[in-house]
Amino acid sequence: MPGAGKPLPCGPETPYDEMWRTERKPAREGCSVLPPTPALRKEAEDALEAAFAAPSERIVRKILTEADTRIRDMTYKPPSGPLGKKPYDVEDVVRQWRERRAGTDGPVPGGA
């Protein structure tokens, strides 16, 4: 049986929590569930990082367009709380992407 012979997760000074199994199960199984607003905020930040790491301008635009669609949907139909994000300026991010690519001494891809 897993955990046999090991101490309980709470110490003697910790008050008893009836929901401890429910609260710890997602962490134990390696998954996390965020409310919609923080989840989209994280997704938007991940999309920006992915765009900067993209191999071509076409992929940068695709990543940002998909992220912007979800941001706009959430902005105009928020499920709970403000998002705190606005759609990306695709041209500005593409310009930054080009500058970063030029800084790595690699070739700057065109619109491929």
GROMACS .gro file of N, CA and C in nm:
model
  336
    1MET      N    1   0.084  -0.117   0.000
    1MET     CA    2   0.000   0.000   0.000
    1MET      C    3   0.089   0.125   0.000
    2PRO      N    4   0.065   0.221  -0.092
    2PRO     CA    5   0.149   0.340  -0.096
    2PRO      C    6   0.141   0.419   0.033
    3GLY      N    7   0.255   0.463   0.080
    3GLY     CA    8   0.259   0.544   0.200
    3GLY      C    9   0.261   0.465   0.329
    4ALA      N   10   0.257   0.333   0.320
    4ALA     CA   11   0.256   0.250   0.441
    4ALA      C   12   0.384   0.272   0.519
    5GLY      N   13   0.371   0.291   0.648
    5GLY     CA   14   0.487   0.310   0.734
    5GLY      C   15   0.541   0.452   0.734
    6LYS      N   16   0.481   0.541   0.657
    6LYS     CA   17   0.527   0.680   0.653
    6LYS      C   18   0.434   0.765   0.738
    7PRO      N   19   0.484   0.879   0.790
    7PRO     CA   20   0.397   0.965   0.871
    7PRO      C   21   0.287   1.028   0.788
    8LEU      N   22   0.178   1.066   0.854
    8LEU     CA   23   0.070   1.136   0.786
    8LEU      C   24   0.121   1.270   0.736
    9PRO      N   25   0.062   1.325   0.629
    9PRO     CA   26   0.113   1.449   0.571
    9PRO      C   27   0.107   1.569   0.664
   10CYS      N   28   0.024   1.567   0.765
   10CYS     CA   29   0.013   1.681   0.856
   10CYS      C   30   0.084   1.651   0.986
   11GLY      N   31   0.145   1.754   1.045
   11GLY     CA   32   0.211   1.740   1.174
   11GLY      C   33   0.110   1.753   1.287
   12PRO      N   34   0.152   1.725   1.410
   12PRO     CA   35   0.059   1.732   1.523
   12PRO      C   36   0.009   1.874   1.551
   13GLU      N   37   0.085   1.976   1.511
   13GLU     CA   38   0.041   2.113   1.535
   13GLU      C   39  -0.053   2.165   1.427
   14THR      N   40  -0.068   2.089   1.319
   14THR     CA   41  -0.155   2.131   1.209
   14THR      C   42  -0.299   2.092   1.239
   15PRO      N   43  -0.394   2.185   1.226
   15PRO     CA   44  -0.534   2.149   1.252
   15PRO      C   45  -0.584   2.050   1.147
   16TYR      N   46  -0.679   1.967   1.185
   16TYR     CA   47  -0.734   1.867   1.095
   16TYR      C   48  -0.813   1.936   0.984
   17ASP      N   49  -0.791   1.892   0.862
   17ASP     CA   50  -0.862   1.947   0.746
   17ASP      C   51  -0.934   1.831   0.679
   18GLU      N   52  -1.066   1.836   0.677
   18GLU     CA   53  -1.144   1.728   0.619
   18GLU      C   54  -1.121   1.712   0.469
   19MET      N   55  -1.077   1.816   0.403
   19MET     CA   56  -1.060   1.813   0.257
   19MET      C   57  -0.916   1.787   0.214
   20TRP      N   58  -0.829   1.742   0.304
   20TRP     CA   59  -0.687   1.731   0.270
   20TRP      C   60  -0.662   1.638   0.154
   21ARG      N   61  -0.738   1.528   0.145
   21ARG     CA   62  -0.717   1.436   0.032
   21ARG      C   63  -0.757   1.501  -0.100
   22THR      N   64  -0.869   1.570  -0.100
   22THR     CA   65  -0.918   1.635  -0.221
   22THR      C   66  -0.824   1.745  -0.266
   23GLU      N   67  -0.772   1.820  -0.172
   23GLU     CA   68  -0.685   1.932  -0.206
   23GLU      C   69  -0.547   1.886  -0.253
   24ARG      N   70  -0.499   1.776  -0.204
   24ARG     CA   71  -0.365   1.731  -0.239
   24ARG      C   72  -0.361   1.638  -0.360
   25LYS      N   73  -0.474   1.583  -0.399
   25LYS     CA   74  -0.476   1.489  -0.511
   25LYS      C   75  -0.424   1.551  -0.641
   26PRO      N   76  -0.468   1.671  -0.681
   26PRO     CA   77  -0.415   1.728  -0.806
   26PRO      C   78  -0.262   1.745  -0.802
   27ALA      N   79  -0.208   1.788  -0.691
   27ALA     CA   80  -0.063   1.805  -0.681
   27ALA      C   81   0.007   1.670  -0.688
   28ARG      N   82  -0.051   1.571  -0.623
   28ARG     CA   83   0.008   1.437  -0.623
   28ARG      C   84   0.008   1.377  -0.764
   29GLU      N   85  -0.094   1.409  -0.843
   29GLU     CA   86  -0.104   1.354  -0.978
   29GLU      C   87  -0.043   1.446  -1.083
   30GLY      N   88   0.016   1.556  -1.040
   30GLY     CA   89   0.088   1.642  -1.132
   30GLY      C   90   0.001   1.730  -1.220
   31CYS      N   91  -0.119   1.760  -1.177
   31CYS     CA   92  -0.204   1.849  -1.256
   31CYS      C   93  -0.246   1.968  -1.171
   32SER      N   94  -0.275   2.075  -1.238
   32SER     CA   95  -0.322   2.193  -1.166
   32SER      C   96  -0.438   2.252  -1.243
   33VAL      N   97  -0.531   2.303  -1.170
   33VAL     CA   98  -0.648   2.363  -1.232
   33VAL      C   99  -0.655   2.508  -1.185
   34LEU      N  100  -0.643   2.597  -1.280
   34LEU     CA  101  -0.653   2.740  -1.249
   34LEU      C  102  -0.790   2.790  -1.292
   35PRO      N  103  -0.840   2.891  -1.225
   35PRO     CA  104  -0.962   2.955  -1.274
   35PRO      C  105  -0.937   3.011  -1.414
   36PRO      N  106  -1.043   3.034  -1.491
   36PRO     CA  107  -1.026   3.075  -1.632
   36PRO      C  108  -0.937   3.197  -1.654
   37THR      N  109  -0.952   3.301  -1.571
   37THR     CA  110  -0.875   3.423  -1.593
   37THR      C  111  -0.725   3.401  -1.573
   38PRO      N  112  -0.680   3.345  -1.459
   38PRO     CA  113  -0.536   3.321  -1.445
   38PRO      C  114  -0.483   3.218  -1.546
   39ALA      N  115  -0.567   3.122  -1.585
   39ALA     CA  116  -0.524   3.023  -1.683
   39ALA      C  117  -0.496   3.090  -1.817
   40LEU      N  118  -0.582   3.181  -1.859
   40LEU     CA  119  -0.560   3.251  -1.986
   40LEU      C  120  -0.442   3.346  -1.976
   41ARG      N  121  -0.425   3.410  -1.861
   41ARG     CA  122  -0.310   3.499  -1.842
   41ARG      C  123  -0.180   3.418  -1.860
   42LYS      N  124  -0.174   3.300  -1.798
   42LYS     CA  125  -0.056   3.213  -1.810
   42LYS      C  126  -0.040   3.168  -1.955
   43GLU      N  127  -0.149   3.131  -2.018
   43GLU     CA  128  -0.145   3.087  -2.158
   43GLU      C  129  -0.093   3.199  -2.249
   44ALA      N  130  -0.135   3.323  -2.223
   44ALA     CA  131  -0.090   3.436  -2.304
   44ALA      C  132   0.060   3.460  -2.285
   45GLU      N  133   0.107   3.450  -2.161
   45GLU     CA  134   0.251   3.468  -2.136
   45GLU      C  135   0.331   3.356  -2.202
   46ASP      N  136   0.280   3.232  -2.195
   46ASP     CA  137   0.347   3.120  -2.261
   46ASP      C  138   0.349   3.137  -2.413
   47ALA      N  139   0.239   3.191  -2.467
   47ALA     CA  140   0.232   3.214  -2.612
   47ALA      C  141   0.335   3.317  -2.656
   48LEU      N  142   0.354   3.421  -2.576
   48LEU     CA  143   0.453   3.523  -2.610
   48LEU      C  144   0.594   3.463  -2.610
   49GLU      N  145   0.623   3.382  -2.508
   49GLU     CA  146   0.754   3.315  -2.504
   49GLU      C  147   0.771   3.221  -2.624
   50ALA      N  148   0.666   3.148  -2.657
   50ALA     CA  149   0.673   3.058  -2.772
   50ALA      C  150   0.693   3.136  -2.901
   51ALA      N  151   0.630   3.253  -2.911
   51ALA     CA  152   0.647   3.336  -3.031
   51ALA      C  153   0.791   3.383  -3.044
   52PHE      N  154   0.852   3.424  -2.934
   52PHE     CA  155   0.991   3.469  -2.940
   52PHE      C  156   1.085   3.353  -2.975
   53ALA      N  157   1.047   3.231  -2.943
   53ALA     CA  158   1.132   3.115  -2.973
   53ALA      C  159   1.098   3.051  -3.107
   54ALA      N  160   0.998   3.103  -3.176
   54ALA     CA  161   0.953   3.043  -3.303
   54ALA      C  162   1.060   3.053  -3.411
   55PRO      N  163   1.066   2.954  -3.498
   55PRO     CA  164   1.168   2.953  -3.603
   55PRO      C  165   1.136   3.043  -3.723
   56SER      N  166   1.009   3.083  -3.741
   56SER     CA  167   0.978   3.168  -3.856
   56SER      C  168   0.873   3.272  -3.820
   57GLU      N  169   0.870   3.375  -3.900
   57GLU     CA  170   0.774   3.483  -3.878
   57GLU      C  171   0.631   3.433  -3.894
   58ARG      N  172   0.610   3.341  -3.985
   58ARG     CA  173   0.476   3.285  -4.007
   58ARG      C  174   0.424   3.218  -3.879
   59ILE      N  175   0.510   3.145  -3.811
   59ILE     CA  176   0.470   3.077  -3.688
   59ILE      C  177   0.449   3.178  -3.576
   60VAL      N  178   0.531   3.284  -3.570
   60VAL     CA  179   0.512   3.390  -3.472
   60VAL      C  180   0.372   3.448  -3.487
   61ARG      N  181   0.335   3.481  -3.610
   61ARG     CA  182   0.204   3.538  -3.636
   61ARG      C  183   0.091   3.441  -3.600
   62LYS      N  184   0.109   3.315  -3.630
   62LYS     CA  185   0.007   3.214  -3.601
   62LYS      C  186  -0.014   3.201  -3.450
   63ILE      N  187   0.094   3.192  -3.374
   63ILE     CA  188   0.085   3.179  -3.228
   63ILE      C  189   0.015   3.300  -3.168
   64LEU      N  190   0.054   3.419  -3.211
   64LEU     CA  191  -0.005   3.542  -3.155
   64LEU      C  192  -0.151   3.560  -3.196
   65THR      N  193  -0.185   3.522  -3.317
   65THR     CA  194  -0.324   3.534  -3.363
   65THR      C  195  -0.415   3.444  -3.281
   66GLU      N  196  -0.369   3.322  -3.254
   66GLU     CA  197  -0.449   3.230  -3.172
   66GLU      C  198  -0.464   3.283  -3.029
   67ALA      N  199  -0.355   3.334  -2.973
   67ALA     CA  200  -0.361   3.388  -2.836
   67ALA      C  201  -0.452   3.511  -2.832
   68ASP      N  202  -0.440   3.598  -2.932
   68ASP     CA  203  -0.523   3.719  -2.937
   68ASP      C  204  -0.672   3.684  -2.945
   69THR      N  205  -0.706   3.581  -3.019
   69THR     CA  206  -0.846   3.540  -3.031
   69THR      C  207  -0.902   3.502  -2.894
   70ARG      N  208  -0.826   3.425  -2.818
   70ARG     CA  209  -0.871   3.384  -2.685
   70ARG      C  210  -0.876   3.505  -2.590
   71ILE      N  211  -0.778   3.595  -2.601
   71ILE     CA  212  -0.777   3.715  -2.515
   71ILE      C  213  -0.899   3.802  -2.546
   72ARG      N  214  -0.927   3.823  -2.674
   72ARG     CA  215  -1.043   3.906  -2.711
   72ARG      C  216  -1.173   3.842  -2.662
   73ASP      N  217  -1.186   3.710  -2.680
   73ASP     CA  218  -1.307   3.643  -2.632
   73ASP      C  219  -1.324   3.662  -2.483
   74MET      N  220  -1.217   3.648  -2.407
   74MET     CA  221  -1.224   3.663  -2.262
   74MET      C  222  -1.247   3.809  -2.223
   75THR      N  223  -1.193   3.903  -2.301
   75THR     CA  224  -1.209   4.045  -2.271
   75THR      C  225  -1.355   4.087  -2.286
   76TYR      N  226  -1.420   4.038  -2.390
   76TYR     CA  227  -1.557   4.080  -2.417
   76TYR      C  228  -1.660   3.992  -2.349
   77LYS      N  229  -1.621   3.873  -2.305
   77LYS     CA  230  -1.713   3.784  -2.233
   77LYS      C  231  -1.640   3.726  -2.113
   78PRO      N  232  -1.601   3.807  -2.016
   78PRO     CA  233  -1.523   3.755  -1.903
   78PRO      C  234  -1.606   3.663  -1.814
   79PRO      N  235  -1.553   3.545  -1.779
   79PRO     CA  236  -1.626   3.455  -1.691
   79PRO      C  237  -1.619   3.498  -1.545
   80SER      N  238  -1.503   3.553  -1.505
   80SER     CA  239  -1.488   3.595  -1.366
   80SER      C  240  -1.366   3.685  -1.353
   81GLY      N  241  -1.386   3.805  -1.308
   81GLY     CA  242  -1.274   3.896  -1.284
   81GLY      C  243  -1.208   3.947  -1.410
   82PRO      N  244  -1.138   4.059  -1.397
   82PRO     CA  245  -1.069   4.116  -1.513
   82PRO      C  246  -0.947   4.032  -1.551
   83LEU      N  247  -0.918   4.027  -1.679
   83LEU     CA  248  -0.806   3.948  -1.729
   83LEU      C  249  -0.673   4.018  -1.705
   84GLY      N  250  -0.670   4.150  -1.723
   84GLY     CA  251  -0.545   4.223  -1.704
   84GLY      C  252  -0.451   4.207  -1.822
   85LYS      N  253  -0.501   4.161  -1.933
   85LYS     CA  254  -0.423   4.146  -2.056
   85LYS      C  255  -0.499   4.210  -2.169
   86LYS      N  256  -0.426   4.256  -2.268
   86LYS     CA  257  -0.491   4.305  -2.389
   86LYS      C  258  -0.427   4.230  -2.505
   87PRO      N  259  -0.493   4.227  -2.620
   87PRO     CA  260  -0.434   4.156  -2.734
   87PRO      C  261  -0.297   4.213  -2.768
   88TYR      N  262  -0.210   4.126  -2.816
   88TYR     CA  263  -0.075   4.168  -2.852
   88TYR      C  264  -0.077   4.249  -2.981
   89ASP      N  265   0.016   4.342  -2.990
   89ASP     CA  266   0.040   4.413  -3.115
   89ASP      C  267   0.132   4.323  -3.196
   90VAL      N  268   0.075   4.249  -3.289
   90VAL     CA  269   0.149   4.147  -3.363
   90VAL      C  270   0.270   4.207  -3.433
   91GLU      N  271   0.254   4.322  -3.495
   91GLU     CA  272   0.366   4.384  -3.567
   91GLU      C  273   0.479   4.420  -3.472
   92ASP      N  274   0.445   4.467  -3.353
   92ASP     CA  275   0.547   4.502  -3.254
   92ASP      C  276   0.622   4.377  -3.208
   93VAL      N  277   0.548   4.269  -3.182
   93VAL     CA  278   0.613   4.146  -3.138
   93VAL      C  279   0.700   4.088  -3.249
   94VAL      N  280   0.653   4.094  -3.373
   94VAL     CA  281   0.733   4.046  -3.485
   94VAL      C  282   0.862   4.129  -3.497
   95ARG      N  283   0.851   4.260  -3.479
   95ARG     CA  284   0.971   4.345  -3.482
   95ARG      C  285   1.069   4.303  -3.372
   96GLN      N  286   1.018   4.281  -3.250
   96GLN     CA  287   1.105   4.235  -3.140
   96GLN      C  288   1.166   4.099  -3.172
   97TRP      N  289   1.085   4.011  -3.231
   97TRP     CA  290   1.133   3.878  -3.269
   97TRP      C  291   1.250   3.890  -3.368
   98ARG      N  292   1.233   3.979  -3.468
   98ARG     CA  293   1.339   4.000  -3.566
   98ARG      C  294   1.466   4.052  -3.499
   99GLU      N  295   1.450   4.148  -3.405
   99GLU     CA  296   1.566   4.203  -3.335
   99GLU      C  297   1.637   4.096  -3.253
  100ARG      N  298   1.560   4.011  -3.187
  100ARG     CA  299   1.622   3.902  -3.109
  100ARG      C  300   1.695   3.804  -3.200
  101ARG      N  301   1.634   3.773  -3.313
  101ARG     CA  302   1.698   3.681  -3.407
  101ARG      C  303   1.826   3.741  -3.463
  102ALA      N  304   1.824   3.870  -3.490
  102ALA     CA  305   1.943   3.937  -3.542
  102ALA      C  306   2.052   3.939  -3.436
  103GLY      N  307   2.016   3.948  -3.311
  103GLY     CA  308   2.112   3.952  -3.201
  103GLY      C  309   2.181   3.819  -3.176
  104THR      N  310   2.126   3.709  -3.228
  104THR     CA  311   2.186   3.577  -3.209
  104THR      C  312   2.283   3.542  -3.322
  105ASP      N  313   2.312   3.637  -3.409
  105ASP     CA  314   2.402   3.617  -3.522
  105ASP      C  315   2.351   3.512  -3.619
  106GLY      N  316   2.223   3.481  -3.611
  106GLY     CA  317   2.164   3.386  -3.705
  106GLY      C  318   2.097   3.464  -3.817
  107PRO      N  319   2.057   3.395  -3.921
  107PRO     CA  320   1.988   3.463  -4.030
  107PRO      C  321   1.850   3.509  -3.984
  108VAL      N  322   1.808   3.623  -4.030
  108VAL     CA  323   1.677   3.674  -3.998
  108VAL      C  324   1.581   3.627  -4.105
  109PRO      N  325   1.493   3.532  -4.072
  109PRO     CA  326   1.402   3.482  -4.174
  109PRO      C  327   1.303   3.589  -4.216
  110GLY      N  328   1.263   3.583  -4.341
  110GLY     CA  329   1.164   3.677  -4.392
  110GLY      C  330   1.026   3.633  -4.350
  111GLY      N  331   0.932   3.640  -4.436
  111GLY     CA  332   0.794   3.603  -4.405
  111GLY      C  333   0.769   3.455  -4.419
  112ALA      N  334   0.867   3.371  -4.411
  112ALA     CA  335   0.850   3.228  -4.434
  112ALA      C  336   0.780   3.158  -4.322
   0.00000   0.00000   0.00000
